[in-house]
Amino acid sequence: SMNRRMTLGLLASRYGFDLDPTFATEVTITSIADDIDSVRPGSLFMPSAPVDEQQLRQAQALGAYGAVVPHALRGKTERSGGNSNGDK
């Protein structure tokens, strides 16, 4: 079994995401959620369908540590923290 931490910085560098804010590189995620119903504290929200600002705020309220979203949604949550933007 692999005992390697999955950090936002590792995912950003490996898959070419822009990390915003950049100081979130060492944030460790515990799971990946592809819809709102599967978001848990510590998860990375990677929606399988387009989302809006409301859904992004909901994922954050549910405890997501980050989200892979288009650049258009960058900074669209009430508090800043760990959004991995999927557009290159």
Short mmCIF file of C-alpha atoms in Angstrom, two decimals, residues 8 20-21 24 27-47 54-69 77-84:
data_model
loop_
_atom_site.label_atom_id
_atom_site.label_comp_id
_atom_site.label_asym_id
_atom_site.label_seq_id
_atom_site.Cartn_x
_atom_site.Cartn_y
_atom_site.Cartn_z
CA LEU A 8 -3.21 20.13 -3.55
CA ASP A 20 -5.28 29.50 -6.04
CA PRO A 21 -4.16 30.53 -3.51
CA ALA A 24 -2.33 25.96 -0.32
CA VAL A 27 -3.03 21.16 2.07
CA THR A 28 -3.70 17.41 2.31
CA ILE A 29 -6.97 16.11 0.93
CA THR A 30 -8.60 12.96 2.24
CA SER A 31 -10.94 12.08 -0.64
CA ILE A 32 -12.23 13.20 -4.03
CA ALA A 33 -15.92 14.07 -4.47
CA ASP A 34 -17.54 14.33 -7.91
CA ASP A 35 -20.90 15.67 -6.69
CA ILE A 36 -22.25 17.69 -3.78
CA ASP A 37 -23.71 14.63 -2.06
CA SER A 38 -20.28 13.04 -1.73
CA VAL A 39 -18.43 16.09 -0.35
CA ARG A 40 -17.02 15.43 3.13
CA PRO A 41 -14.64 17.44 5.28
CA GLY A 42 -11.18 17.29 3.71
CA SER A 43 -12.33 16.34 0.23
CA LEU A 44 -11.35 17.80 -3.12
CA PHE A 45 -14.49 18.70 -5.07
CA MET A 46 -14.06 17.67 -8.73
CA PRO A 47 -17.59 18.01 -10.13
CA GLN A 54 -23.98 28.42 -5.15
CA GLN A 55 -22.81 24.81 -5.51
CA LEU A 56 -19.21 25.86 -4.98
CA ARG A 57 -20.15 27.64 -1.75
CA GLN A 58 -22.16 24.58 -0.69
CA ALA A 59 -19.15 22.30 -1.24
CA GLN A 60 -17.03 24.66 0.84
CA ALA A 61 -19.66 24.73 3.62
CA LEU A 62 -19.68 20.93 3.62
CA GLY A 63 -15.94 20.93 4.28
CA ALA A 64 -14.27 20.61 0.88
CA TYR A 65 -10.65 21.77 1.12
CA GLY A 66 -10.53 22.66 -2.57
CA ALA A 67 -12.36 22.48 -5.88
CA VAL A 68 -11.31 21.93 -9.47
CA VAL A 69 -13.31 24.57 -11.34
CA THR A 77 -16.49 31.72 -2.37
CA GLU A 78 -17.00 33.79 0.75
CA ARG A 79 -13.65 32.91 2.31
CA SER A 80 -10.49 32.23 0.36
CA GLY A 81 -8.76 28.89 0.39
CA GLY A 82 -7.54 26.05 -1.73
CA ASN A 83 -9.35 26.23 -5.03
CA SER A 84 -7.53 24.22 -7.68
#
